[in-house]
Amino acid sequence: DVKVTQSSRYLVKRTGEKVFLECVQDMDHENMFWYRQDPGLGLRLIYFSYDVKMKEKGDIPEGYSVSREKKERFSLILESASTNQTSMYLCASSTKSVDRAIEETQYFGPGTRLLVL
Amino acid sequence: GQNIDQPTEMTATEGAIVQINCTYQTSGFNGLFWYQQHAGEAPTFLSYNVLDGLEEKGRFSSFLSRSKGYSYLLLKELQMKDSASYLCAVRDSRSGGYNKLIFGAGTRLAVHP
């Protein structure tokens, strides 16, 4: 079974704080993703990584950065948290496949619900 | 542009059948996924379609029509535990050589006794 874990289920931070969200997967997946999920908006991609030390911006990267120093770990960083970053953050991972899209099924962690005051 | 539409909420009765529709507009379609998400939990994979037609997996089936930009998820013999949000996601192969998923906002299904 694929297991994706996130460091915290709930976090409360103050405006301006630096926030680290950690994600670890144990299936040797090449691809890792960070999303945020807000009511009525669905999941929106913040950043993704297709290899160690590699990162690509998603649809809403502003105010975020990421780090992938090891294959199994993908960190999301909020440099200076703001109230509009209050959200549910979901990490996902998948294998990389050239031919078969089904093999790129994304497996999600349990999510971190972040409240910025 | 990219757009995925699905109903916000649906209700159904235990034991019944419900169909959740999803329409999409993307430039580089390369597959459609359905995920189930219970409140406060992670989305879990349900089904995948890349060719037209119906894919059946137990009580759940998923249909795709690429020419119409349309998919549906069919849930049979509904159980109370099927109360959840159902997320439609399209794989977009256009984005800089990488495939990424574009998610709809999700359909919240409530199953009543």
XYZ file of N, CA and C in Angstrom:
690
model
N 0.830 -1.206 0.000
C 0.000 0.000 0.000
C 0.861 1.251 0.000
N 0.471 2.196 -0.834
C 1.161 3.475 -0.856
C 0.852 4.235 0.408
N 1.889 4.808 1.002
C 1.634 5.605 2.188
C 2.269 6.974 2.007
N 1.434 7.989 2.109
C 1.891 9.369 2.065
C 1.519 9.996 3.400
N 2.509 10.500 4.095
C 2.256 11.093 5.401
C 2.605 12.570 5.386
N 1.880 13.329 6.186
C 2.140 14.756 6.329
C 2.404 15.036 7.799
N 3.268 16.002 8.041
C 3.821 16.190 9.384
C 2.770 16.582 10.414
N 1.749 17.319 10.000
C 0.739 17.760 10.969
C -0.637 17.635 10.355
N -1.636 17.328 11.163
C -3.018 17.358 10.678
C -3.617 18.751 10.826
N -3.219 19.449 11.892
C -3.729 20.794 12.158
C -2.574 21.694 12.582
N -2.591 22.931 12.079
C -1.581 23.917 12.448
C -2.253 25.266 12.607
N -1.823 26.000 13.633
C -2.273 27.376 13.801
C -1.029 28.256 13.842
N -0.963 29.237 12.958
C 0.189 30.123 12.870
C -0.279 31.575 12.839
N 0.647 32.466 13.091
C 0.331 33.898 13.072
C 0.835 34.515 11.765
N 0.181 35.559 11.361
C 0.575 36.299 10.157
C 2.048 36.679 10.235
N 2.780 36.420 9.144
C 4.190 36.759 9.085
C 5.124 35.637 9.480
N 4.604 34.599 10.101
C 5.453 33.473 10.493
C 5.883 32.675 9.265
N 7.033 32.036 9.373
C 7.485 31.104 8.346
C 6.947 29.729 8.712
N 6.321 29.071 7.746
C 5.646 27.800 8.017
C 6.230 26.713 7.121
N 6.503 25.567 7.715
C 7.005 24.420 6.973
C 5.979 23.294 7.037
N 5.583 22.791 5.879
C 4.727 21.609 5.814
C 5.537 20.503 5.160
N 5.610 19.368 5.860
C 6.442 18.266 5.381
C 5.579 17.129 4.855
N 6.070 16.485 3.813
C 5.374 15.344 3.219
C 6.405 14.259 2.924
N 6.069 13.027 3.301
C 6.960 11.897 3.056
C 6.158 10.766 2.433
N 6.723 10.158 1.387
C 6.087 8.977 0.777
C 7.067 7.823 0.802
N 6.514 6.610 0.936
C 7.372 5.442 1.131
C 7.369 4.484 -0.046
N 6.946 4.954 -1.232
C 6.828 4.056 -2.384
C 7.821 4.381 -3.495
N 8.844 5.144 -3.178
C 9.884 5.434 -4.165
C 9.321 6.128 -5.411
N 8.292 6.958 -5.203
C 7.678 7.682 -6.324
C 8.566 8.833 -6.767
N 8.620 9.024 -8.104
C 9.401 10.124 -8.634
C 8.673 11.471 -8.465
N 7.355 11.436 -8.652
C 6.586 12.685 -8.692
C 5.972 13.008 -7.337
N 6.039 14.249 -6.947
C 5.358 14.706 -5.735
C 4.715 16.065 -5.995
N 3.607 16.302 -5.308
C 2.768 17.473 -5.581
C 2.291 18.099 -4.276
N 2.108 19.414 -4.305
C 1.432 20.113 -3.227
C 0.216 20.841 -3.801
N -0.944 20.603 -3.164
C -2.183 21.262 -3.528
C -2.732 22.001 -2.302
N -3.588 22.976 -2.563
C -4.459 23.482 -1.513
C -5.898 23.268 -1.941
N -6.751 23.030 -0.948
C -8.156 22.735 -1.230
C -9.022 23.705 -0.461
N -9.837 24.452 -1.179
C -10.725 25.441 -0.586
C -12.140 25.184 -1.052
N -13.126 25.435 -0.192
C -14.524 25.168 -0.561
C -14.908 25.861 -1.858
N -15.524 25.101 -2.760
C -15.998 25.661 -4.015
C -14.939 25.837 -5.080
N -13.680 25.611 -4.725
C -12.593 25.816 -5.693
C -11.888 24.520 -6.067
N -12.097 23.478 -5.317
C -11.417 22.231 -5.630
C -9.946 22.275 -5.258
N -9.212 21.291 -5.736
C -7.781 21.231 -5.481
C -7.049 22.083 -6.513
N -6.167 22.917 -6.020
C -5.356 23.747 -6.915
C -3.882 23.447 -6.678
N -3.156 23.262 -7.767
C -1.759 22.851 -7.689
C -0.863 24.038 -7.366
N -0.063 23.882 -6.323
C 0.842 24.954 -5.905
C 2.215 24.757 -6.556
N 2.815 23.616 -6.299
C 4.112 23.257 -6.861
C 4.140 21.754 -7.075
N 5.007 21.311 -7.971
C 5.259 19.889 -8.102
C 6.729 19.637 -8.400
N 7.105 18.376 -8.248
C 8.497 17.989 -8.439
C 8.540 16.636 -9.121
N 9.351 16.532 -10.173
C 9.476 15.280 -10.897
C 10.793 14.577 -10.622
N 11.581 15.152 -9.741
C 12.850 14.498 -9.404
C 13.464 15.232 -8.222
N 14.455 14.611 -7.627
C 15.141 15.258 -6.514
C 15.744 16.579 -6.983
N 15.612 17.586 -6.147
C 16.145 18.923 -6.384
C 15.490 19.622 -7.577
N 14.439 19.049 -8.087
C 13.741 19.654 -9.215
C 12.373 20.139 -8.742
N 11.959 21.327 -9.194
C 10.649 21.835 -8.834
C 10.069 22.625 -9.988
N 8.760 22.611 -10.070
C 8.051 23.353 -11.106
C 6.870 24.065 -10.464
N 6.602 25.280 -10.898
C 5.447 26.017 -10.389
C 4.170 25.398 -10.924
N 3.168 25.370 -10.047
C 1.841 24.959 -10.458
C 1.018 26.177 -10.847
N -0.246 26.138 -10.495
C -1.149 27.220 -10.900
C -1.151 28.408 -9.938
N -0.803 28.159 -8.675
C -0.862 29.238 -7.672
C 0.381 29.238 -6.782
N 1.571 29.483 -7.344
C 2.797 29.384 -6.548
C 3.119 30.603 -5.682
N 2.407 31.702 -5.903
C 2.773 32.944 -5.217
C 2.640 32.792 -3.709
N 3.692 33.183 -3.000
C 3.682 33.117 -1.543
C 4.182 31.802 -0.987
N 4.563 30.881 -1.885
C 5.027 29.552 -1.481
C 6.379 29.253 -2.125
N 7.123 28.364 -1.482
C 8.294 27.761 -2.101
C 8.333 26.303 -1.672
N 9.192 25.524 -2.315
C 9.276 24.099 -2.007
C 10.732 23.666 -1.962
N 10.918 22.477 -1.392
C 12.253 21.894 -1.314
C 12.132 20.392 -1.477
N 12.993 19.831 -2.352
C 13.024 18.372 -2.511
C 14.489 17.941 -2.502
N 15.002 17.730 -1.303
C 16.401 17.319 -1.141
C 16.557 15.807 -1.230
N 15.512 15.085 -0.862
C 15.519 13.627 -0.951
C 14.284 13.174 -1.701
N 14.381 12.011 -2.338
C 13.300 11.539 -3.190
C 12.002 11.368 -2.411
N 12.086 10.933 -1.175
C 10.874 10.605 -0.443
C 10.223 11.809 0.243
N 10.885 12.947 0.238
C 10.402 14.068 1.045
C 10.232 15.322 0.192
N 9.082 15.973 0.361
C 8.768 17.193 -0.394
C 8.177 18.193 0.588
N 8.842 19.303 0.752
C 8.432 20.285 1.760
C 7.826 21.508 1.101
N 6.769 22.015 1.695
C 6.132 23.261 1.253
C 6.434 24.330 2.295
N 6.882 25.484 1.834
C 7.283 26.563 2.742
C 6.451 27.807 2.458
N 5.860 28.338 3.504
C 5.192 29.629 3.414
C 6.148 30.637 4.036
N 6.767 31.458 3.213
C 7.836 32.338 3.681
C 7.343 33.333 4.735
N 6.151 33.857 4.529
C 5.563 34.811 5.470
C 4.051 34.606 5.409
N 3.549 33.793 6.330
C 2.153 33.366 6.252
C 1.193 34.557 6.276
N 0.139 34.426 5.479
C -0.906 35.450 5.474
C -2.257 34.772 5.666
N -3.245 35.563 6.068
C -4.556 34.972 6.377
C -5.184 34.303 5.168
N -4.868 34.772 3.951
C -5.458 34.129 2.776
C -4.790 32.799 2.426
N -3.830 32.391 3.242
C -3.238 31.075 3.075
C -3.844 30.056 4.054
N -4.846 30.483 4.779
C -5.631 29.544 5.581
C -6.332 28.585 4.630
N -6.078 27.287 4.786
C -6.593 26.327 3.829
C -6.254 24.916 4.283
N -6.757 23.940 3.516
C -6.340 22.554 3.651
C -5.239 22.306 2.621
N -4.097 21.790 3.079
C -2.982 21.511 2.180
C -2.823 20.005 2.030
N -2.804 19.570 0.771
C -2.709 18.146 0.472
C -1.457 17.868 -0.340
N -0.738 16.858 0.081
C 0.437 16.384 -0.640
C 0.044 15.107 -1.378
N 0.641 14.885 -2.545
C 0.380 13.665 -3.304
C 1.666 13.191 -3.963
N 1.691 11.904 -4.294
C 2.841 11.366 -5.014
C 2.356 10.384 -6.064
N 3.204 10.152 -7.072
C 2.881 9.188 -8.125
C 4.171 8.710 -8.775
N 4.058 7.553 -9.437
C 5.187 7.109 -10.244
C 5.214 7.931 -11.519
N 6.282 7.790 -12.268
C 6.397 8.478 -13.543
C 6.263 7.449 -14.649
N 5.331 7.685 -15.567
C 5.148 6.752 -16.666
C 5.069 7.512 -17.975
N 5.774 7.051 -18.967
C 5.712 7.684 -20.285
C 4.507 7.180 -21.070
N 4.203 5.895 -20.904
C 3.213 5.274 -21.770
C 1.835 5.142 -21.149
N 1.772 4.872 -19.869
C 0.497 4.502 -19.283
C 0.110 5.494 -18.204
N -0.841 6.323 -18.559
C -1.248 7.373 -17.631
C -1.765 6.807 -16.325
N -2.366 5.600 -16.381
C -2.924 5.029 -15.159
C -1.841 4.842 -14.102
N -0.614 4.639 -14.557
C 0.457 4.446 -13.589
C 0.820 5.743 -12.892
N 0.330 6.844 -13.385
C 0.588 8.121 -12.727
C -0.547 8.511 -11.800
N -1.357 7.543 -11.394
C -2.379 7.824 -10.389
C -1.730 8.478 -9.181
N -2.319 9.559 -8.721
C -1.763 10.272 -7.578
C -2.359 9.733 -6.283
N -1.499 9.541 -5.298
C -1.909 9.074 -3.981
C -1.695 10.204 -2.995
N -2.725 10.470 -2.220
C -2.741 11.657 -1.377
C -2.447 11.337 0.094
N -1.824 12.302 0.747
C -1.685 12.262 2.193
C -2.964 12.730 2.866
N -3.028 12.666 4.202
C -4.262 12.992 4.936
C -4.583 14.475 4.992
N -3.633 15.306 4.620
C -3.898 16.745 4.612
C -3.474 17.436 5.893
N -3.130 18.704 5.746
C -2.840 19.575 6.890
C -3.781 20.763 6.813
N -4.564 20.928 7.865
C -5.469 22.084 7.904
C -4.752 23.221 8.612
N -4.431 24.263 7.863
C -3.661 25.400 8.380
C -4.572 26.594 8.601
N -4.464 27.144 9.790
C -5.183 28.376 10.129
C -4.146 29.459 10.398
N -4.235 30.558 9.660
C -3.324 31.689 9.868
C -4.121 32.833 10.488
N -3.696 33.224 11.696
C -4.428 34.275 12.416
C -3.817 35.650 12.201
N -8.979 27.688 -22.588
C -8.676 27.552 -21.192
C -9.064 26.176 -20.665
N -8.858 26.002 -19.389
C -9.185 24.725 -18.767
C -10.365 24.935 -17.834
N -11.353 24.071 -17.924
C -12.527 24.211 -17.092
C -13.132 22.835 -16.840
N -13.461 22.572 -15.595
C -14.122 21.315 -15.243
C -15.331 21.639 -14.394
N -16.488 21.140 -14.798
C -17.732 21.420 -14.102
C -18.375 20.144 -13.597
N -18.819 20.172 -12.367
C -19.601 19.094 -11.799
C -20.571 19.709 -10.802
N -21.710 19.030 -10.546
C -22.692 19.603 -9.622
C -22.081 19.728 -8.232
N -22.538 20.739 -7.500
C -21.991 20.994 -6.170
C -22.457 19.960 -5.164
N -23.744 19.647 -5.203
C -24.308 18.723 -4.209
C -25.335 17.813 -4.864
N -25.449 16.592 -4.321
C -26.498 15.671 -4.737
C -26.940 14.881 -3.509
N -28.199 14.460 -3.541
C -28.682 13.580 -2.474
C -29.283 12.349 -3.118
N -29.243 11.236 -2.400
C -29.796 9.992 -2.913
C -30.176 9.112 -1.723
N -30.935 8.073 -2.037
C -31.439 7.169 -1.009
C -30.622 5.891 -0.981
N -30.424 5.377 0.192
C -29.708 4.111 0.364
C -30.323 3.032 -0.537
N -29.461 2.292 -1.255
C -29.938 1.234 -2.137
C -30.204 1.685 -3.563
N -30.259 2.981 -3.784
C -30.570 3.525 -5.106
C -29.310 3.622 -5.968
N -29.483 4.194 -7.169
C -28.388 4.449 -8.105
C -28.264 5.960 -8.282
N -27.048 6.455 -8.340
C -26.849 7.886 -8.578
C -25.762 8.071 -9.634
N -25.950 9.082 -10.472
C -24.991 9.392 -11.539
C -24.452 10.794 -11.311
N -23.157 10.925 -11.211
C -22.512 12.221 -11.006
C -21.810 12.600 -12.299
N -22.214 13.725 -12.878
C -21.686 14.145 -14.171
C -20.500 15.086 -14.029
N -19.662 15.068 -15.058
C -18.504 15.951 -15.114
C -18.288 16.361 -16.564
N -18.242 17.645 -16.831
C -17.900 18.126 -18.164
C -16.595 18.901 -18.084
N -15.821 18.827 -19.159
C -14.498 19.438 -19.108
C -14.138 20.080 -20.435
N -13.268 21.053 -20.330
C -12.669 21.685 -21.510
C -11.187 21.833 -21.237
N -10.373 21.080 -21.956
C -8.921 21.214 -21.824
C -8.300 21.110 -23.207
N -7.070 21.574 -23.328
C -6.407 21.580 -24.629
C -5.677 20.278 -24.926
N -5.224 19.600 -23.880
C -4.409 18.408 -24.104
C -4.890 17.244 -23.271
N -6.102 16.761 -23.530
C -6.702 15.710 -22.715
C -5.901 14.420 -22.822
N -5.609 13.846 -21.649
C -4.878 12.581 -21.628
C -5.360 11.722 -20.467
N -6.666 11.663 -20.275
C -7.202 10.783 -19.248
C -8.011 11.521 -18.204
N -8.968 10.811 -17.618
C -9.834 11.410 -16.600
C -9.904 10.487 -15.395
N -9.752 11.071 -14.226
C -9.762 10.324 -12.965
C -10.979 10.722 -12.143
N -11.480 9.773 -11.376
C -12.456 10.058 -10.331
C -11.834 9.664 -8.989
N -11.991 10.569 -8.013
C -11.525 10.333 -6.652
C -12.709 10.473 -5.703
N -12.636 9.730 -4.596
C -13.606 9.869 -3.518
C -12.909 10.512 -2.322
N -13.584 11.442 -1.680
C -12.999 12.092 -0.504
C -14.033 12.203 0.608
N -13.836 11.446 1.679
C -14.683 11.596 2.855
C -14.235 12.832 3.621
N -15.185 13.405 4.357
C -14.929 14.655 5.073
C -13.704 14.516 5.967
N -12.768 15.444 5.834
C -11.585 15.451 6.675
C -10.530 14.433 6.321
N -10.720 13.742 5.182
C -9.761 12.711 4.800
C -9.148 13.010 3.438
N -8.153 12.190 3.069
C -7.490 12.365 1.781
C -8.353 11.825 0.646
N -8.252 12.411 -0.546
C -8.902 11.809 -1.711
C -8.301 10.436 -1.995
N -9.151 9.494 -2.390
C -8.668 8.167 -2.761
C -9.129 7.851 -4.176
N -8.276 7.191 -4.924
C -8.517 6.889 -6.325
C -9.692 5.924 -6.491
N -10.597 6.251 -7.434
C -11.723 5.368 -7.736
C -11.589 4.749 -9.130
N -11.364 5.604 -10.135
C -11.392 5.080 -11.501
C -10.608 5.972 -12.438
N -10.317 5.411 -13.607
C -9.556 6.120 -14.622
C -10.109 5.742 -15.992
N -10.337 6.740 -16.847
C -10.771 6.513 -18.231
C -9.878 7.317 -19.166
N -9.423 6.671 -20.229
C -8.699 7.416 -21.257
C -9.332 7.192 -22.635
N -10.025 6.052 -22.794
C -10.750 5.776 -24.034
C -12.247 5.903 -23.787
N -12.988 6.142 -24.845
C -14.439 6.260 -24.728
C -15.047 4.946 -24.243
N -16.081 5.084 -23.435
C -16.791 3.902 -22.996
C -16.897 3.820 -21.492
N -17.368 2.686 -21.066
C -17.676 2.455 -19.658
C -16.639 1.536 -19.021
N -16.159 1.937 -17.862
C -15.265 1.100 -17.060
C -16.011 0.719 -15.790
N -16.159 -0.581 -15.548
C -16.920 -1.015 -14.388
C -15.989 -1.617 -13.345
N -16.246 -1.232 -12.097
C -15.440 -1.744 -11.001
C -16.351 -1.917 -9.788
N -16.935 -3.105 -9.695
C -17.834 -3.378 -8.582
C -19.082 -2.517 -8.646
N -19.390 -1.827 -7.565
C -20.587 -0.985 -7.534
C -20.387 0.330 -8.275
N -19.145 0.641 -8.602
C -18.852 1.918 -9.249
C -18.504 1.697 -10.723
N -19.009 2.580 -11.571
C -18.661 2.572 -12.992
C -18.354 3.998 -13.407
N -17.471 4.141 -14.402
C -17.186 5.471 -14.918
C -17.233 5.430 -16.437
N -17.814 6.486 -17.000
C -18.015 6.578 -18.442
C -17.302 7.806 -18.968
N -16.800 7.694 -20.205
C -16.122 8.824 -20.842
C -16.567 8.965 -22.293
N -16.838 10.207 -22.700
C -17.017 10.558 -24.108
C -16.076 11.719 -24.403
N -15.002 11.442 -25.091
C -14.005 12.481 -25.380
C -14.544 13.528 -26.338
N -15.358 13.101 -27.302
C -15.890 14.058 -28.284
C -16.822 15.064 -27.620
N -17.489 14.655 -26.550
C -18.419 15.550 -25.854
C -17.778 16.209 -24.632
N -16.557 15.823 -24.296
C -15.936 16.382 -23.099
C -16.752 16.064 -21.859
N -17.145 14.816 -21.724
C -18.130 14.446 -20.721
C -17.768 13.114 -20.076
N -17.963 13.045 -18.772
C -17.791 11.810 -18.035
C -18.874 11.719 -16.973
N -19.175 10.514 -16.546
C -20.001 10.367 -15.356
C -19.493 9.219 -14.505
N -19.781 9.323 -13.218
C -19.513 8.270 -12.247
C -20.853 7.720 -11.802
N -21.027 6.427 -11.912
C -22.285 5.781 -11.560
C -22.067 4.932 -10.308
N -22.862 5.204 -9.294
C -22.761 4.450 -8.056
C -24.054 3.656 -7.866
N -23.925 2.335 -7.777
C -25.092 1.471 -7.625
C -25.204 0.974 -6.191
N -26.414 0.548 -5.848
C -26.661 -0.043 -4.520
C -26.033 0.827 -3.425
N -26.432 2.073 -3.426
C -25.823 3.051 -2.539
C -25.855 2.611 -1.083
N -24.753 2.887 -0.403
C -24.641 2.626 1.020
C -24.366 3.950 1.737
N -24.663 3.967 3.018
C -24.461 5.190 3.793
C -23.002 5.641 3.706
N -22.076 4.689 3.656
C -20.653 5.036 3.618
C -20.238 5.703 2.313
N -21.130 5.696 1.315
C -20.826 6.382 0.049
C -21.012 7.894 0.162
N -21.541 8.351 1.281
C -21.649 9.795 1.509
C -20.244 10.382 1.560
N -19.927 11.221 0.585
C -18.569 11.743 0.439
C -18.589 12.770 -0.687
N -17.450 13.399 -0.909
C -17.285 14.235 -2.095
C -16.622 13.410 -3.186
N -17.040 13.653 -4.429
C -16.488 12.927 -5.561
C -15.843 13.947 -6.498
N -14.549 13.752 -6.729
C -13.749 14.715 -7.472
C -13.446 14.180 -8.866
N -13.744 14.986 -9.854
C -13.401 14.686 -11.239
C -12.094 15.413 -11.548
N -11.142 14.732 -12.173
C -9.851 15.363 -12.485
C -9.414 14.948 -13.879
N -9.008 15.907 -14.668
C -8.567 15.654 -16.033
C -7.061 15.794 -16.113
N -6.427 14.849 -16.789
C -4.983 14.887 -16.985
C -4.697 15.713 -18.231
N -3.934 16.765 -18.028
C -3.651 17.709 -19.101
C -2.217 17.502 -19.550
N -2.043 17.050 -20.788
C -0.697 16.749 -21.270
C -0.043 17.940 -21.931
N -0.690 19.092 -21.839
C -0.194 20.230 -22.589
C 0.855 21.019 -21.835
N 0.852 20.889 -20.522
C 1.594 21.808 -19.662
C 3.087 21.549 -19.650
N 3.804 22.135 -20.565
C 5.266 22.132 -20.582
C 5.897 20.761 -20.634
N 5.220 19.788 -21.237
C 5.791 18.455 -21.346
C 5.471 17.565 -20.166
N 4.922 18.142 -19.099
C 4.560 17.340 -17.949
C 3.045 17.179 -17.905
N 2.603 16.049 -17.397
C 1.173 15.819 -17.221
C 0.757 16.290 -15.843
N -0.253 17.078 -15.764
C -0.757 17.461 -14.458
C -2.263 17.279 -14.418
N -2.788 17.130 -13.238
C -4.220 16.946 -13.045
C -4.897 18.286 -12.785
N -5.998 18.489 -13.481
C -6.846 19.647 -13.235
C -8.105 19.119 -12.553
N -8.396 19.603 -11.350
C -9.514 19.088 -10.571
C -10.750 19.963 -10.699
N -11.911 19.314 -10.713
C -13.153 20.027 -10.513
C -13.326 20.339 -9.029
N -14.350 21.114 -8.710
C -14.573 21.532 -7.328
C -15.138 20.409 -6.461
N -15.605 19.342 -7.102
C -16.128 18.211 -6.342
C -17.630 18.245 -6.189
N -18.238 17.066 -6.083
C -19.675 16.913 -5.855
C -19.875 16.249 -4.498
N -20.573 16.932 -3.611
C -20.834 16.376 -2.283
C -22.106 15.551 -2.344
N -21.975 14.235 -2.118
C -23.112 13.320 -2.172
C -23.545 12.952 -0.761
N -24.828 13.120 -0.492
C -25.391 12.711 0.797
C -26.345 11.558 0.551
N -26.100 10.428 1.210
C -26.952 9.264 1.082
C -27.816 9.168 2.334
N -29.138 9.108 2.119
C -30.082 9.067 3.230
C -30.716 7.683 3.340
N -31.101 7.287 4.564
C -31.758 5.964 4.747
C -33.076 5.906 3.993
